[in-house]
Tab-separated table of C-alpha atoms in Angstrom:
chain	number	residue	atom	x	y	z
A	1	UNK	CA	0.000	0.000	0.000
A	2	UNK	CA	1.238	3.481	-0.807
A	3	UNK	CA	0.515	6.385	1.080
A	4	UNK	CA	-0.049	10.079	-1.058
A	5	UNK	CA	-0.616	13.381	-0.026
A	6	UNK	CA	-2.566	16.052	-2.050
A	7	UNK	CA	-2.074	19.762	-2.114
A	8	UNK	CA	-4.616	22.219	-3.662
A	9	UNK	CA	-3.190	25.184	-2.164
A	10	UNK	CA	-6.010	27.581	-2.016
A	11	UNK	CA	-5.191	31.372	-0.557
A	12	UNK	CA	-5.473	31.589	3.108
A	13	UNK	CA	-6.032	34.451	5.193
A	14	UNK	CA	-2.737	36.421	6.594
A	15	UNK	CA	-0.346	34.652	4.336
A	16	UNK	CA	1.012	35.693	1.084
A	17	UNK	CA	1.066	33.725	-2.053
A	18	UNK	CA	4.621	32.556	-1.470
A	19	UNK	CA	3.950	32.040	1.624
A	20	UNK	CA	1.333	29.389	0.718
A	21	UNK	CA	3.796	28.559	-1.688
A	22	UNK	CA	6.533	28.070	1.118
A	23	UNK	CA	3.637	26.340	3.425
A	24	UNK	CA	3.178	23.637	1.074
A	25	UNK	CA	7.279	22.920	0.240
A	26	UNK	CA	7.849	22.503	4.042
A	27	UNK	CA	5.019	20.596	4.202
A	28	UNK	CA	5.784	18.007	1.395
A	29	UNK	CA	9.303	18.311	3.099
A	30	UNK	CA	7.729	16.582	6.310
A	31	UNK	CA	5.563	14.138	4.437
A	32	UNK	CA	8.780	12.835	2.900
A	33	UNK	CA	10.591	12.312	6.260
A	34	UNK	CA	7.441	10.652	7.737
A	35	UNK	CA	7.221	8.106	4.733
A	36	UNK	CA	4.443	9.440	2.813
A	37	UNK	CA	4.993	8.265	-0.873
A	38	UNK	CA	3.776	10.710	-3.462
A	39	UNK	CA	3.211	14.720	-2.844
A	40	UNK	CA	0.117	14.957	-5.718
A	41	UNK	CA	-0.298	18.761	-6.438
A	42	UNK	CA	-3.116	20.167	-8.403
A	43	UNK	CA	-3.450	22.241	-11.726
A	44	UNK	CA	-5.965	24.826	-11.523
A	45	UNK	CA	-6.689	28.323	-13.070
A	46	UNK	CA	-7.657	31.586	-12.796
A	47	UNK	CA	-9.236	31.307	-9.251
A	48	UNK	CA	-6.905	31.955	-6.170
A	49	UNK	CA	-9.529	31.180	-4.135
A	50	UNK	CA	-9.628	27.513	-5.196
A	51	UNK	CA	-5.922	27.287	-5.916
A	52	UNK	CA	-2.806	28.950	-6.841
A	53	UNK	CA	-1.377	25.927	-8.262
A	54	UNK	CA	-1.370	26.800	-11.935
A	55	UNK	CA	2.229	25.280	-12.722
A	56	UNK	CA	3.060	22.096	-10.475
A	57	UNK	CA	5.211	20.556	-13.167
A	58	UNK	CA	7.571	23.543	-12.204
A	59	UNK	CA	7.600	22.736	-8.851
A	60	UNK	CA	8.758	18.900	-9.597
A	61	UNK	CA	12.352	19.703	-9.278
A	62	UNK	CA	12.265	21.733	-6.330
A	63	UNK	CA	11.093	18.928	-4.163
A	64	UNK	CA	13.180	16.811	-5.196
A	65	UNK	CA	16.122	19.094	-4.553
A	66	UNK	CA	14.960	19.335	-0.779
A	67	UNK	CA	13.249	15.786	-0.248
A	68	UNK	CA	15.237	12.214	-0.292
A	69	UNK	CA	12.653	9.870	-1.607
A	70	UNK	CA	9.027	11.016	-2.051
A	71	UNK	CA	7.863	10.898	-6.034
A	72	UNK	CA	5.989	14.329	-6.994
A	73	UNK	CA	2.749	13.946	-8.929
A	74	UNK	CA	0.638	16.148	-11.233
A	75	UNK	CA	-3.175	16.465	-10.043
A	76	UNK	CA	-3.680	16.626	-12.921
A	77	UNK	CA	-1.888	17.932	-15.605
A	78	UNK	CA	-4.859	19.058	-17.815
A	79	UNK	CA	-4.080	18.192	-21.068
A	80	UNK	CA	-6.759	20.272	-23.163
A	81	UNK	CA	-5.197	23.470	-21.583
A	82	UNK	CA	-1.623	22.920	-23.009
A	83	UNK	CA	0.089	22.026	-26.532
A	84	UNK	CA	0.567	18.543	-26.085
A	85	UNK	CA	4.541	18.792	-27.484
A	86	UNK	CA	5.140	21.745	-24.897
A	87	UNK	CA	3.326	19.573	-22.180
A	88	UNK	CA	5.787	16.481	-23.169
A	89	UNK	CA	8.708	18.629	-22.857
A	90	UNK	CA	7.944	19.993	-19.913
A	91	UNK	CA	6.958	16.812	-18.203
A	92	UNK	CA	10.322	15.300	-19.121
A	93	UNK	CA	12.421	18.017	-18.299
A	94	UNK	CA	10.744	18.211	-14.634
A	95	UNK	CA	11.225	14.337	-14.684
A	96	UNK	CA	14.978	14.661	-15.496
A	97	UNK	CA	15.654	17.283	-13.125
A	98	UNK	CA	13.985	15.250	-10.131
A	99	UNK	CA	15.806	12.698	-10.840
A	100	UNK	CA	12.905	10.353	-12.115
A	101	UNK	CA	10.528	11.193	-9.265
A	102	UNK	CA	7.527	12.176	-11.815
A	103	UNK	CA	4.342	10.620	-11.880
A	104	UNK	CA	2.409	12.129	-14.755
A	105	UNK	CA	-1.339	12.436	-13.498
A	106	UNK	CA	-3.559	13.776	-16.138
A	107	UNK	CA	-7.364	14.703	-16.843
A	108	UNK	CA	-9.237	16.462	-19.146
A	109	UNK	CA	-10.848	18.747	-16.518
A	110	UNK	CA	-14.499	20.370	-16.624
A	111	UNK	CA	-14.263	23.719	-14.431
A	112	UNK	CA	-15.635	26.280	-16.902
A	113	UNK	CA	-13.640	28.988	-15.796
A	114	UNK	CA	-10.589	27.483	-16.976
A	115	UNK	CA	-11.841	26.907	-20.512
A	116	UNK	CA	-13.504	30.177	-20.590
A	117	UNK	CA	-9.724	31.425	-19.714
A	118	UNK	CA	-8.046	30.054	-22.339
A	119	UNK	CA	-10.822	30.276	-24.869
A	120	UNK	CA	-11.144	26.545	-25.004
A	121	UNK	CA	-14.650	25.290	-25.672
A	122	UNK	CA	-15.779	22.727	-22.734
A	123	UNK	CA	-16.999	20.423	-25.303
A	124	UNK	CA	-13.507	19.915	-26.667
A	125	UNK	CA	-12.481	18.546	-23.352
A	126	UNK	CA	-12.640	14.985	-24.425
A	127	UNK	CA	-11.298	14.660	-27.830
A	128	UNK	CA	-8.298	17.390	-26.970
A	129	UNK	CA	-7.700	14.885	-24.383
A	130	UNK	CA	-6.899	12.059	-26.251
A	131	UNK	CA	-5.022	13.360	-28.544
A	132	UNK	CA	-2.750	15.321	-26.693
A	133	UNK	CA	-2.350	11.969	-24.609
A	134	UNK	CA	-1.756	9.924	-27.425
A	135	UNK	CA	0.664	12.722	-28.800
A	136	UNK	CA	2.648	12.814	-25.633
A	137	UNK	CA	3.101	9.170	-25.215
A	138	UNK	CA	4.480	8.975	-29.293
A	139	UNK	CA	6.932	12.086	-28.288
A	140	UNK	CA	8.721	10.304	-25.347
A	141	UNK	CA	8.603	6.694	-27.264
A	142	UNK	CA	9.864	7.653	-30.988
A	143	UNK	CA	12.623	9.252	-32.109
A	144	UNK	CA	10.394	11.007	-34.931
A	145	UNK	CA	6.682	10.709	-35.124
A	146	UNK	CA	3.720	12.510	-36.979
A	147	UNK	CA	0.231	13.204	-35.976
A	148	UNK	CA	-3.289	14.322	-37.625
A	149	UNK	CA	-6.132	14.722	-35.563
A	150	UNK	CA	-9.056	17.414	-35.728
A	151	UNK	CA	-7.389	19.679	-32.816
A	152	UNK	CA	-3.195	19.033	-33.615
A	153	UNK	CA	-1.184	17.883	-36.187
A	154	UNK	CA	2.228	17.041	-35.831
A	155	UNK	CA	4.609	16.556	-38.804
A	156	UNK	CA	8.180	14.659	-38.580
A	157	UNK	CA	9.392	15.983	-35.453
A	158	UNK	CA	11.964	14.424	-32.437
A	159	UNK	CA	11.023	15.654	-29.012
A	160	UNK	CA	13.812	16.181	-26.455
A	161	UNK	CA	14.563	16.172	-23.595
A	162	UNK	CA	13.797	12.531	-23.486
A	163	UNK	CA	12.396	11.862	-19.358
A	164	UNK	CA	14.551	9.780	-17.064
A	165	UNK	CA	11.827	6.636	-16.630
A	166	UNK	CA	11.981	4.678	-19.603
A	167	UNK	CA	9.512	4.260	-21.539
A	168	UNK	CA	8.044	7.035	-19.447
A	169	UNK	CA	7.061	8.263	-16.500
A	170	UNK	CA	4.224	6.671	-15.206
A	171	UNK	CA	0.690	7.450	-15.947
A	172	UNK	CA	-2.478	7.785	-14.367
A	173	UNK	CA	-5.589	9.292	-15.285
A	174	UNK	CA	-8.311	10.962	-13.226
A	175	UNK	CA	-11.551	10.146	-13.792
A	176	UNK	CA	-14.634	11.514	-11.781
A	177	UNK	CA	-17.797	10.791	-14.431
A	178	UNK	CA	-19.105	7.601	-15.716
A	179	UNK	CA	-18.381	8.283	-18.792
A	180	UNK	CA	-14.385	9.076	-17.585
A	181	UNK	CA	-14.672	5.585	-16.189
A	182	UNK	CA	-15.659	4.195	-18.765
A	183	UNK	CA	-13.461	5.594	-21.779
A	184	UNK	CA	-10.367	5.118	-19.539
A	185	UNK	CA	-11.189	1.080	-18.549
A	186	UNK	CA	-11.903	0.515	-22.568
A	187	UNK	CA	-7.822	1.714	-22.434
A	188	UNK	CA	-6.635	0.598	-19.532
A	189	UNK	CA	-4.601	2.998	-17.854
A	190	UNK	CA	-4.549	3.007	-14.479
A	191	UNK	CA	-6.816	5.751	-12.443
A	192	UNK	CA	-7.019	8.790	-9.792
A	193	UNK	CA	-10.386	9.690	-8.417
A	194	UNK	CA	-11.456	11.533	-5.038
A	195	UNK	CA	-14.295	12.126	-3.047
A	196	UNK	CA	-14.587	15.550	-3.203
A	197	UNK	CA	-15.949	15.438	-6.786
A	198	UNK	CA	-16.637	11.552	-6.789
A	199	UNK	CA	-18.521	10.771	-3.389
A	200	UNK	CA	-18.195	6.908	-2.510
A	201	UNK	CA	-21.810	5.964	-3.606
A	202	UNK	CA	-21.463	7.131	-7.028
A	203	UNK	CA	-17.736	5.631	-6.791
A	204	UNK	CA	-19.198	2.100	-6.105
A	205	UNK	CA	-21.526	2.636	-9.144
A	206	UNK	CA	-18.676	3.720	-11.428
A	207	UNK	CA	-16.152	1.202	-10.185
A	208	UNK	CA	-17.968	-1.181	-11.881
A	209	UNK	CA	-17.928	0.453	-14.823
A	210	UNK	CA	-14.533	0.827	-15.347
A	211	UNK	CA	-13.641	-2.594	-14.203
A	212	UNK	CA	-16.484	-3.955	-17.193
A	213	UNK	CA	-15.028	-1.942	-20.023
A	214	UNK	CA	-11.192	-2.652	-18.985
A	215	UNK	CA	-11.821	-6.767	-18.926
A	216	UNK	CA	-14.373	-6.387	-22.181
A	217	UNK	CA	-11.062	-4.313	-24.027
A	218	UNK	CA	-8.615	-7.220	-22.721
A	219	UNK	CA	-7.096	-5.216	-20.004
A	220	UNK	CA	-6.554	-6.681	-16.675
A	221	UNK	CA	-6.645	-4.941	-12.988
A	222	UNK	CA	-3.000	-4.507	-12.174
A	223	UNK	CA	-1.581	-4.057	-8.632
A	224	UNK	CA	-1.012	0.020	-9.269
A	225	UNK	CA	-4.139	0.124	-11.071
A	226	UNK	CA	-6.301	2.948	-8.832
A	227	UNK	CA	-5.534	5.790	-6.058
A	228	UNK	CA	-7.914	7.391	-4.464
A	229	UNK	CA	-7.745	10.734	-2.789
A	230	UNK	CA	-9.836	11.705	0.384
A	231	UNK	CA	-10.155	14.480	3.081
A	232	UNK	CA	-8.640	12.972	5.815
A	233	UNK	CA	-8.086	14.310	9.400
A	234	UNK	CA	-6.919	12.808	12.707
A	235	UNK	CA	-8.249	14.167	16.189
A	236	UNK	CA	-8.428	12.600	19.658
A	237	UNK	CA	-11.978	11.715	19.454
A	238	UNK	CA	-13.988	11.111	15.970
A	239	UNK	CA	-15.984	14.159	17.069
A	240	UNK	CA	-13.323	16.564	17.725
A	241	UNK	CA	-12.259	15.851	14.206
A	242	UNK	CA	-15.191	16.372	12.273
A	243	UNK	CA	-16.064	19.147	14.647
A	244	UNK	CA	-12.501	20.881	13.456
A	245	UNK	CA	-13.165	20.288	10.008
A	246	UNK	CA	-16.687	22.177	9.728
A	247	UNK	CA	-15.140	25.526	8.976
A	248	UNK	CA	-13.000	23.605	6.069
A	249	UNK	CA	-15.718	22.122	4.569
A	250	UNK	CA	-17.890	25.265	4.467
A	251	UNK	CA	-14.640	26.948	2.982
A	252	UNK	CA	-14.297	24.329	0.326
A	253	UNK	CA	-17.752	24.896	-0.820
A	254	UNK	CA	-17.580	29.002	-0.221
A	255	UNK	CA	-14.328	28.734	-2.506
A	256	UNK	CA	-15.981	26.949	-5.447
A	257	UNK	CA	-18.713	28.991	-5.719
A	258	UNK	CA	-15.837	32.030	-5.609
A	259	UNK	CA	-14.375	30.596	-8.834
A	260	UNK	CA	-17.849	29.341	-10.608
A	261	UNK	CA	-19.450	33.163	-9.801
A	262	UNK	CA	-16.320	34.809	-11.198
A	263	UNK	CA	-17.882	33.927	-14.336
A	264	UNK	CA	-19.749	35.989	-16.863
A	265	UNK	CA	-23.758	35.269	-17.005
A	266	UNK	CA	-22.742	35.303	-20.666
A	267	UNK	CA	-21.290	31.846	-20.001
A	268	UNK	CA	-24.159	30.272	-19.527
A	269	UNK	CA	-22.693	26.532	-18.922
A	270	UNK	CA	-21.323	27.192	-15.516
A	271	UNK	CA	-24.796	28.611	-14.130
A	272	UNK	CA	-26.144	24.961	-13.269
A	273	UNK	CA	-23.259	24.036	-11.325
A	274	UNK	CA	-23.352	26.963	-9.699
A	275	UNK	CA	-26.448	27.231	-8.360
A	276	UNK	CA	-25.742	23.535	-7.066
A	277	UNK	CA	-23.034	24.938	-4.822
A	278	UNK	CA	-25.212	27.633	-3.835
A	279	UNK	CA	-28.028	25.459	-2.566
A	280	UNK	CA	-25.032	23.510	-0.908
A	281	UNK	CA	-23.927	26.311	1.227
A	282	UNK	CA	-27.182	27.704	2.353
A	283	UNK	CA	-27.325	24.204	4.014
A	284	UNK	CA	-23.833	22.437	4.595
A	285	UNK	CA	-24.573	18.426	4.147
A	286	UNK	CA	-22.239	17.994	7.214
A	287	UNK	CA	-23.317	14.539	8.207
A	288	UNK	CA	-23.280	13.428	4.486
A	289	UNK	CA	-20.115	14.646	3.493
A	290	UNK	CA	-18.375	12.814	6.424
A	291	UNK	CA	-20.096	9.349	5.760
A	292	UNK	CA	-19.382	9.494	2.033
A	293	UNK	CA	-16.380	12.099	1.342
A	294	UNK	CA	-14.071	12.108	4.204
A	295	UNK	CA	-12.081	10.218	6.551
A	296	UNK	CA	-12.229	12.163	10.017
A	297	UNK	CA	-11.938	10.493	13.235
A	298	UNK	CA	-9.700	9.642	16.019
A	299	UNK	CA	-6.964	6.647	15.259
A	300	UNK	CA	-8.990	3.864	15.070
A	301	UNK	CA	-11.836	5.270	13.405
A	302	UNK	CA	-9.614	6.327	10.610
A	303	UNK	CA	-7.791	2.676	10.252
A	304	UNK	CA	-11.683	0.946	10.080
A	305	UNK	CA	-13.121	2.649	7.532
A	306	UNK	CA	-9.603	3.536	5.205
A	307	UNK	CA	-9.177	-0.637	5.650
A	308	UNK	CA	-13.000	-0.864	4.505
A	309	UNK	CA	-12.496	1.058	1.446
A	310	UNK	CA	-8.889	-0.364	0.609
A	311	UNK	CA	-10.354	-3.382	0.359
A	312	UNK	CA	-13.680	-2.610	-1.579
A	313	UNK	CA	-11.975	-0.931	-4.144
A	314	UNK	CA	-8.889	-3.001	-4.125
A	315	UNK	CA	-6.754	0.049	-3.965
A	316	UNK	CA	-2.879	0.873	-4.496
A	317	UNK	CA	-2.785	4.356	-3.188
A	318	UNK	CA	-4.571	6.516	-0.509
A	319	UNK	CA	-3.803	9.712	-0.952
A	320	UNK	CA	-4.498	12.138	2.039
A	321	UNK	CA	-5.854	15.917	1.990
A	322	UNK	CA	-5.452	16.879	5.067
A	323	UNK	CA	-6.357	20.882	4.972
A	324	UNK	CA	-9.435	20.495	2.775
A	325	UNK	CA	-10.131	24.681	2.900
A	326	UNK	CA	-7.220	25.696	4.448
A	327	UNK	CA	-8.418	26.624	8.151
A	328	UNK	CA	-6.780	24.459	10.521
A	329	UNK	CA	-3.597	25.791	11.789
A	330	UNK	CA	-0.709	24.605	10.200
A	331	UNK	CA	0.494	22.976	13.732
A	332	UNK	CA	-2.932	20.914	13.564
A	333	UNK	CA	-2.259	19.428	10.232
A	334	UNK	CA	1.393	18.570	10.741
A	335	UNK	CA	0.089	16.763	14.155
A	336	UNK	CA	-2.591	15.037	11.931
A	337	UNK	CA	0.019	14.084	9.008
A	338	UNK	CA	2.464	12.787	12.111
A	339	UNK	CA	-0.651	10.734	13.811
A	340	UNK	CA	-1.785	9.194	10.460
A	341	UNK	CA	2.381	7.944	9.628
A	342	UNK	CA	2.669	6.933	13.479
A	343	UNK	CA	-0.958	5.255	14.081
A	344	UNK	CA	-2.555	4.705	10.852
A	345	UNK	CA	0.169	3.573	8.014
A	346	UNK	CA	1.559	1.036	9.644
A	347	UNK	CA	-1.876	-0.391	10.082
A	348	UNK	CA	-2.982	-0.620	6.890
C-alpha cells in the first residue's frame, strides 16, 4: 500500500502567495521524512480562491532538490489546456531534473472557468484529451513521429529532452464521471479519483464500470491500477475531528462557488453548477459529506473505515488531503500528518 498526499493550495487568510507557496514545500518536506509516498499537487486556473497551483510541473524539481525519496505527482496535468509537445517537454524536463521522481497524473478537466480562460470550448475537453495523450506518449517513445487529428497535427518531429523513466514516466488518469470511467477502462490505464468530486456511492456505481469496459477491451486490474484521494483528518476523538473540520468544509464549498461566480452570465454553462453549490452552502450536508467524502476520526476510526475502502476498491494508493479549505492551523495538520504515519500507516 502506498501512502499520497494532495495539495490544492487555495489562498489563506494572513499569508502571502509565497507564503502558501513556502507552506506547502515545508510541508511536502515533512511528508517525505514521515514516509508518505507521493506529494500529488493540483493544476488549476484563474481562481486563487480555489488554488494557486497553476504550474506544479515547475515545482517537480524543487522537491526533489529538498526531499530524499518522495515521487511528486501532477493532479492533474490538464491536457486540453496545453500544446501537447510543450506539455511532453515539460513533463520530461521536470522528470529529469527530479531525478525520475515524476508521476504524470492527467485529466481532461471540466471547471468552466478554466476553458472560458483560455478560450477553449468545454466540449472539446474529451477529444483534446486524447489526442494530446496519445501525442505525448508517441513524443517520449519515438525518435520522430507525426500526428493528424481534428485539434493538432504534428509533422516529422523528435522531441527532447527525453524523461529519465523509460519508456516514461508513469501514468495515471483521473476520472470523476461515468463516462471518464468508462473511456479510460476501454484503455486501460490506471486511475485517480477523489471524493470531493466523486462521493463513494457514485464511486461504487462507477467502479464497476470501469472494471467492465477494462476486462471487455482485454485489459486486466494490475496491482497500481487505482488511487484514491480523500479528506482525511486525525483528532483525539472522531468528534473533535469532524467538529474541526466544519469551517474547512464550508470553505471548500464558499471557494468553489468564488471561482464558478467569477464567471460571466454570458457563459451560460457554468450557471447549473453553480447554483448547485449555492443550494449547498445555504445548508452544509455535514453529516453526508463525512459518511461518504471524508475520513475524520480519532486513530482507530480512521484505520476501520480507510481498511473498509482499501479493500472494496482493491486500492494501491490513498492519498491524504489533510487541509481540505485551508483553516486548521498549520500545527494541527502537521500533528494530523504525524498521527496518520505513526498510528494509521503502519496499520494498513
Amino acid at each position: 500500500m502506498k501512502f499520497g498526499l494532495f495539495f490544492q493550495a487555495p489562498e489563506a487568510a494572513g499569508q502571502s502567495h509565497a507564503e502558501r507557496y513556502a507552506e506547502m514545500l515545508d510541508l511536502v518536506t515533512l511528508g517525505d521524512s514521515l514516509g508518505f509516498d507521493v506529494a500529488w499537487l493540483a493544476e488549476l486556473h484563474f481562481g486563487g480562491a480555489f488554488s494557486l497551483l497553476s504550474n506544479p510541473l515547475m515545482a517537480v524539481p524543487v522537491i526533489a532538490e529538498r526531499t530524499r525519496r518522495i515521487r511528486v505527482g501532477t493532479a492533474v496535468s490538464l491536457l486540453p489546456l496545453h500544446h501537447p509537445l510543450a506539455l511532453a517537454e515539460q513533463a520530461a524536463t521536470a522528470d529529469l531534473l527530479s531525478g525520475g521522481r515524476l508521476d504524470f497524473g492527467v485529466g481532461r478537466g471540466s471547471i468552466p472557468s478554466q476553458f472560458h480562460g483560455f478560450r477553449i470550448p468545454v466540449a472539446e475537453n474529451r477529444g483534446r484529451f486524447d489526442e494530446a495523450l496519445e501525442i505525448i506518449r508517441l513524443a517520449w517513445t519515438r525518435e520522430r513521429f507525426s500526428f493528424t487529428g481534428a485539434y493538432y497535427r504534428v509533422e516529422d518531429v523528435s522531441v527532447v529532452p527525453r524523461p529519465a523513466q523509460q519508456p516514461h514516466p508513469p501514468i495515471r488518469v483521473a476520472v470523476h464521471s461515468a463516462e471518464s470511467f468508462a473511456h479510460i477502462g476501454e484503455q486501460g490505464l490506471p486511475i485517480y479519483s477523489g471524493t470531493t468530486t466523486t462521493p463513494l456511492p457514485q464511486l461504487r456505481e462507477f467502479t464497476a464500470i470501469y472494471r467492465e469496459r477494462l476486462a471487455a477491451a482485454g485489459h486486466r486490474w494490475e496491482a497500481d491500477q487505482m488511487a484514491l484521494m480523500l479528506p482525511v483528518h486525525i483528532g483525539d476523538t472522531g468528534g473533535a475531528a469532524r467538529d474541526a473540520m466544519r469551517p474547512g468544509v464550508r470553505k471548500y464549498y464558499q471557494n468553489l462557488e468564488a471561482i464558478f461566480s467569477a464567471l460571466p452570465d454570458s457563459y451560460a454553462d457554468h450557471l447549473p453548477r453553480l447554483k448547485i453549490i449555492r443550494d449547498t452552502l445555504a445548508n452544509p450536508p455535514y453529516e453526508k459529506f463525512f459518511r461518504d467524502q471524508a475520513v475524520f476520526g480519532d486513530p482507530s476510526e480512521v484505520i476501520d473505515r480507510l481498511q473498509a475502502t482499501i479493500e472494496e476498491f482493491s486500492l494501491s494508493q490513498v492519498i491524504c488531503w489533510f487541509d481540505q479549505g485551508a483553516m486548521l492551523p498549520r500545527s494541527e495538520v502537521e500533528r494530523a500528518m504525524r498521527r496518520f504515519a505513526e498510528q494509521v500507516m503502519p496499520k494498513l
